[in-house]
PDB file of C-alpha atoms in Angstrom:
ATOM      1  CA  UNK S 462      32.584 -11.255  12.911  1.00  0.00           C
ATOM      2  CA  UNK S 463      31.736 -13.008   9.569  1.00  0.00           C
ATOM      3  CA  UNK S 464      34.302 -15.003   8.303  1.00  0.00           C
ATOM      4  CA  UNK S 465      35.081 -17.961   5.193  1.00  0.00           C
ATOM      5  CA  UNK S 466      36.821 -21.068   6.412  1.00  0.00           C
ATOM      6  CA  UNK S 467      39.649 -21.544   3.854  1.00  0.00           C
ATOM      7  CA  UNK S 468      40.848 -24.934   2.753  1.00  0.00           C
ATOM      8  CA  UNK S 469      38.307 -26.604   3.509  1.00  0.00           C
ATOM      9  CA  UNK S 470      37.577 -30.268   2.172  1.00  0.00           C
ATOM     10  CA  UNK S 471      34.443 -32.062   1.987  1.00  0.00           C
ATOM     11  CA  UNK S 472      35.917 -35.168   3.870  1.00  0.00           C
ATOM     12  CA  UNK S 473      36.087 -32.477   7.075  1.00  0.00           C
ATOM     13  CA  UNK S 474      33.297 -30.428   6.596  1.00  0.00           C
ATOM     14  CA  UNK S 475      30.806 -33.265   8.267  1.00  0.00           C
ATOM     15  CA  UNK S 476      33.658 -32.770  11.722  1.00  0.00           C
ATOM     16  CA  UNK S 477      33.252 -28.539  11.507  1.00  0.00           C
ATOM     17  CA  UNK S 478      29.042 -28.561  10.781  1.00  0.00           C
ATOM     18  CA  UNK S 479      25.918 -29.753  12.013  1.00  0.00           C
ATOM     19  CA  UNK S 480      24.275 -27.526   8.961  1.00  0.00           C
ATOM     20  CA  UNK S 481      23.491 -30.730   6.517  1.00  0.00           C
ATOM     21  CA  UNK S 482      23.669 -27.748   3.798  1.00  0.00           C
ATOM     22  CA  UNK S 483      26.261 -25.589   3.733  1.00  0.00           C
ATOM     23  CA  UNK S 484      26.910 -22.186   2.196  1.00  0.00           C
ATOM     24  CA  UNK S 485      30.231 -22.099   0.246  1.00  0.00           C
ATOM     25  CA  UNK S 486      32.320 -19.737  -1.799  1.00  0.00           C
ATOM     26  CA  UNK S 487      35.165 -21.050  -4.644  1.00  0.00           C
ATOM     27  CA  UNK S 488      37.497 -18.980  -6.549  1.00  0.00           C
ATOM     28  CA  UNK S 489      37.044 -19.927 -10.648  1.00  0.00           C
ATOM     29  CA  UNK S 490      39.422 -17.971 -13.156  1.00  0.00           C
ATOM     30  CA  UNK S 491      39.665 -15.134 -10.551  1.00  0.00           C
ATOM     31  CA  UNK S 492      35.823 -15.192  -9.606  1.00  0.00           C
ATOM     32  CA  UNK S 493      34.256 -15.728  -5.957  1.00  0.00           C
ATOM     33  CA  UNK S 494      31.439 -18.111  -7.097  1.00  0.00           C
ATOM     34  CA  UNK S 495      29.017 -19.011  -4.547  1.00  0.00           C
ATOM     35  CA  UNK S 496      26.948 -22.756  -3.578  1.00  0.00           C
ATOM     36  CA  UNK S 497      26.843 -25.132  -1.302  1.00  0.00           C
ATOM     37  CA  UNK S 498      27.828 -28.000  -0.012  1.00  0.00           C
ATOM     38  CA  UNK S 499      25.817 -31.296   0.499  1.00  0.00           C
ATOM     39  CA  UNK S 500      28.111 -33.138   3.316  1.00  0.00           C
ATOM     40  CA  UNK S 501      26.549 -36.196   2.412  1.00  0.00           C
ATOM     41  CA  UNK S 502      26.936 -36.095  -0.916  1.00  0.00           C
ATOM     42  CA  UNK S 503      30.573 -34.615  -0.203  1.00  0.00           C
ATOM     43  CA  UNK S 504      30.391 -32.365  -2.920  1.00  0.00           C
ATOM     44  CA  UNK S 505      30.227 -28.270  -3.435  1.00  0.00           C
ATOM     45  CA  UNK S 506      27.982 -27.079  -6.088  1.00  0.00           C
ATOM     46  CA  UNK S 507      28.215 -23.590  -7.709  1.00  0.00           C
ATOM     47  CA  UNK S 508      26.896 -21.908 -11.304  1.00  0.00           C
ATOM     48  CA  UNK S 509      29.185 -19.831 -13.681  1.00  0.00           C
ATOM     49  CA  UNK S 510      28.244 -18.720 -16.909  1.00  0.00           C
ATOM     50  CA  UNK S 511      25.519 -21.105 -17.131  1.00  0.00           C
ATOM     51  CA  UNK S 512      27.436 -24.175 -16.809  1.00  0.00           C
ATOM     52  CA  UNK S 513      27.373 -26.721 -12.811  1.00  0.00           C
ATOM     53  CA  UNK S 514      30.936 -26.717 -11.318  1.00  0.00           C
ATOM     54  CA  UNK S 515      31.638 -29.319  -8.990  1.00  0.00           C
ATOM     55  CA  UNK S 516      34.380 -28.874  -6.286  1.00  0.00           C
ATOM     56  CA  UNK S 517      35.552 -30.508  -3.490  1.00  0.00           C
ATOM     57  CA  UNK S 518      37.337 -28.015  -2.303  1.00  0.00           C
ATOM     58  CA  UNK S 519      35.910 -24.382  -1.206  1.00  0.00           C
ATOM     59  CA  UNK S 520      35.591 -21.739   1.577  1.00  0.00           C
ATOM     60  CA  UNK S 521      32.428 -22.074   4.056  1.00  0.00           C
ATOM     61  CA  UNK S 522      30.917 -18.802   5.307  1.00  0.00           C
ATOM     62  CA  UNK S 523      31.038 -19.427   9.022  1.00  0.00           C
ATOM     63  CA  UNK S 524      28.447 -18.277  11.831  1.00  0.00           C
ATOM     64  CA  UNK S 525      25.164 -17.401   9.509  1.00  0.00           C
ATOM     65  CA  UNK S 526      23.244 -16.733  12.760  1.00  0.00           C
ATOM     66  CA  UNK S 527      19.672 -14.882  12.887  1.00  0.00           C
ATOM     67  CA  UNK S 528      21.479 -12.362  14.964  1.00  0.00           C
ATOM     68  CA  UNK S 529      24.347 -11.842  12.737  1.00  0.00           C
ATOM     69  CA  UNK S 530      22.301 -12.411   9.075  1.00  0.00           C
ATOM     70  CA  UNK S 531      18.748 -12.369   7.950  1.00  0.00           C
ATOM     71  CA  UNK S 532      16.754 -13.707   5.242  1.00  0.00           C
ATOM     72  CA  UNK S 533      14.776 -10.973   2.713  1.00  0.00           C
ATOM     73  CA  UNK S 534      12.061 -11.834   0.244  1.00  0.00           C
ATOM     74  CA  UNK S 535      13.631 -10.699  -3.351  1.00  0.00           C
ATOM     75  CA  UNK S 536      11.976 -10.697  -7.246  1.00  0.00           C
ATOM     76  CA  UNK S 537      14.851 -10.799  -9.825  1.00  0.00           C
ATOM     77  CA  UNK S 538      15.950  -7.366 -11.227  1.00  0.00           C
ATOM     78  CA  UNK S 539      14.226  -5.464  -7.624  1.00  0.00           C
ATOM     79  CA  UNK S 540      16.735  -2.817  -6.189  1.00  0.00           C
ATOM     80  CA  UNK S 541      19.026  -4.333  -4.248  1.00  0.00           C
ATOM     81  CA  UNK S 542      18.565  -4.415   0.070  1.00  0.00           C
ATOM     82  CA  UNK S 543      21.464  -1.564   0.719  1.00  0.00           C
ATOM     83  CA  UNK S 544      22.240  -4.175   3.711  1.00  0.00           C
ATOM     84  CA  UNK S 545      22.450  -7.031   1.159  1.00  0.00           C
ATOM     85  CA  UNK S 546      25.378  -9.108   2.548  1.00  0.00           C
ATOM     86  CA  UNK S 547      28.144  -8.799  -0.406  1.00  0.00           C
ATOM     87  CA  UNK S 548      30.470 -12.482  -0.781  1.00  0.00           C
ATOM     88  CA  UNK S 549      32.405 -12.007  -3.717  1.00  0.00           C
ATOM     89  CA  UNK S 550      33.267 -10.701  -7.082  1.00  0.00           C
ATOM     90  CA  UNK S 551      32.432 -11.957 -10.742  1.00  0.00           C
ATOM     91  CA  UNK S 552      33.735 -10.011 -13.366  1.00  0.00           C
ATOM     92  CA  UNK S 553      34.323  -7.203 -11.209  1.00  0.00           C
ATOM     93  CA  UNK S 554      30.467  -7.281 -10.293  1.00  0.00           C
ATOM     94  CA  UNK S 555      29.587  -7.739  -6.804  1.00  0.00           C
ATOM     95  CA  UNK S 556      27.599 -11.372  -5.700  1.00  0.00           C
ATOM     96  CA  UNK S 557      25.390 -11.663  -3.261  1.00  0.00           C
ATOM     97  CA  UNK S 558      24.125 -14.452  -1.579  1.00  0.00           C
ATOM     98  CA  UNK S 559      20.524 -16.135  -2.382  1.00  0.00           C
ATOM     99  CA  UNK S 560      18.625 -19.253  -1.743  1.00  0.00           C
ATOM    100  CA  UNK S 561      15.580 -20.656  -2.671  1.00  0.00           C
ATOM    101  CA  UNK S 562      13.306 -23.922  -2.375  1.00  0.00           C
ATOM    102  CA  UNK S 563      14.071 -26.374  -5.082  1.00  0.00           C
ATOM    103  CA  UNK S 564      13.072 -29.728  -5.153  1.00  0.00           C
ATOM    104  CA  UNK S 565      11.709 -29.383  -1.086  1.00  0.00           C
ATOM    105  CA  UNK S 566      15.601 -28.349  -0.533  1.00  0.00           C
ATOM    106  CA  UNK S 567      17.107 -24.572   0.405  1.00  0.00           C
ATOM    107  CA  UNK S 568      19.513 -24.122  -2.053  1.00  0.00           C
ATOM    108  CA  UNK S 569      21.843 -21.661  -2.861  1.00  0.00           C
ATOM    109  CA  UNK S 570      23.464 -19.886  -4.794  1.00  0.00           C
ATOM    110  CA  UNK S 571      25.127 -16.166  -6.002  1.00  0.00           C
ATOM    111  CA  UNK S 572      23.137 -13.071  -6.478  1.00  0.00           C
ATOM    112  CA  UNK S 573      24.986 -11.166  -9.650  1.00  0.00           C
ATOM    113  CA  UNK S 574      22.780  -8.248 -11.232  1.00  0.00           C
ATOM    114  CA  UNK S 575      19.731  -8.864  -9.807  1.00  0.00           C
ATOM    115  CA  UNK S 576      19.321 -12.826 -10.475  1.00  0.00           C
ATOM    116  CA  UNK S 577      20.090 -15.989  -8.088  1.00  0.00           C
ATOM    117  CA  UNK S 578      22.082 -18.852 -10.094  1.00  0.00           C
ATOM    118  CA  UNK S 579      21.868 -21.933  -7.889  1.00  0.00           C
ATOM    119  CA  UNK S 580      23.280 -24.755  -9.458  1.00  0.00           C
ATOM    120  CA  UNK S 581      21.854 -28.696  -9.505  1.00  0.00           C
ATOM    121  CA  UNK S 582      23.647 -31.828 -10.175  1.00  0.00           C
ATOM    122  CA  UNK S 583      22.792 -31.508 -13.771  1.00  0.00           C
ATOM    123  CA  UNK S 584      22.202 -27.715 -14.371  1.00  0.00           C
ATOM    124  CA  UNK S 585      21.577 -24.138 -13.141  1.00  0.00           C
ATOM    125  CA  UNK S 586      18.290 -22.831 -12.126  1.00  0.00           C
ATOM    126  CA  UNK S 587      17.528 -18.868 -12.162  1.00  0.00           C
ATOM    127  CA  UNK S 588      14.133 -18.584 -10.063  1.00  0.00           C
ATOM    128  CA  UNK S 589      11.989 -15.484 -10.412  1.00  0.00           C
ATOM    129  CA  UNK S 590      11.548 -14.871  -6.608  1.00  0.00           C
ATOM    130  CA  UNK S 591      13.875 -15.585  -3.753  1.00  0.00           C
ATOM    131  CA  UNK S 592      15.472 -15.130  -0.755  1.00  0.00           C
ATOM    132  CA  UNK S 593      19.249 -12.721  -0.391  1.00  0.00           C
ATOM    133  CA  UNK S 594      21.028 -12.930   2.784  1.00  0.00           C
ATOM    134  CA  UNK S 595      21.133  -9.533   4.615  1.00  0.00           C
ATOM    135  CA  UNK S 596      23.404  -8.093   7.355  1.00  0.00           C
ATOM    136  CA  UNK S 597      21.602  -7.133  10.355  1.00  0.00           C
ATOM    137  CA  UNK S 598      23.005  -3.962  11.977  1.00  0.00           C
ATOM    138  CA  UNK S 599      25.064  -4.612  15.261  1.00  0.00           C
ATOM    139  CA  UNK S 600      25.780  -1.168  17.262  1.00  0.00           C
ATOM    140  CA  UNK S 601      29.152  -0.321  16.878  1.00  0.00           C
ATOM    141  CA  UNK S 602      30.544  -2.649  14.786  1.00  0.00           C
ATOM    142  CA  UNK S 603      32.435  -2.103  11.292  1.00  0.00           C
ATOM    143  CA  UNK S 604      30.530  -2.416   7.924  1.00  0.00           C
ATOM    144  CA  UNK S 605      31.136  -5.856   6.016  1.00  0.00           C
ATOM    145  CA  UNK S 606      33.163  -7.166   3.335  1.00  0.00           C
ATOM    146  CA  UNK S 607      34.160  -9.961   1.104  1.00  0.00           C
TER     147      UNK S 607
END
């Protein structure tokens, strides 16, 4: 089962991990934005309208594993995988989860209409081309949800 780890602070994410990189969700003026968290830099990351939020306080999706989720090559504004693992809400649009390589680091970020907003220290970067997370089909089990 996929699940978010609620309340959890960066000074006990390092205890709960071995991931150096994690990926997180917050909840900003009723949205589900979604980042990550650098444990050593003890901070969570996410993008909204544009601007970097900072947080040190969010959910952490627990137990990404290849048998569970799996990576698929995207381009910005290409139909969406129909298995395309769905976080969150923004705006009452569904998010999705992305990565991609900046800076020789997987990053991520939330997949709304098409494009990945992965937020930096100092701003938020919108690549082209990426990766969204995708549910892998287990027989018998339930579909998904935020």
């Amino acid at each position: 089962m996929v699940s978010w780890w609620r309340g959890t602070t960066i000074k006990n994410l390092a205890t709960h991990t071995e991931d150096r990189i994690c990926i997180v969700k917050y909840c900003h003026k009723g949205n589900e934005l979604i980042g990550y968290a650098m444990v050593d830099k003890k901070v969570g990351l996410f993008a909204y309208e544009g601007e970097v939020i900072k947080r040190n306080e969010f959910e952490v999706l627990l137990h990404p594993t290849e048998d569970r989720f799996s990576w698929k090559d995207y381009r910005k504004d290409d139909p969406l995988p129909p298995n395309a693992f769905h976080a969150g809400d923004i705006k009452e649009t569904p998010v999705y989860v992305g990565k991609s390589l900046i800076n020789g680091l997987e990053l991520y970020g939330g997949v709304c209409d098409g494009i990945l907003s992965v937020a930096t220290d100092n701003w938020v970067i919108t690549p082209d081309s990426f990766q969204i997370l995708v549910v892998n089909k287990i027989p018998g089990e339930k579909e998904m949800s935020p």
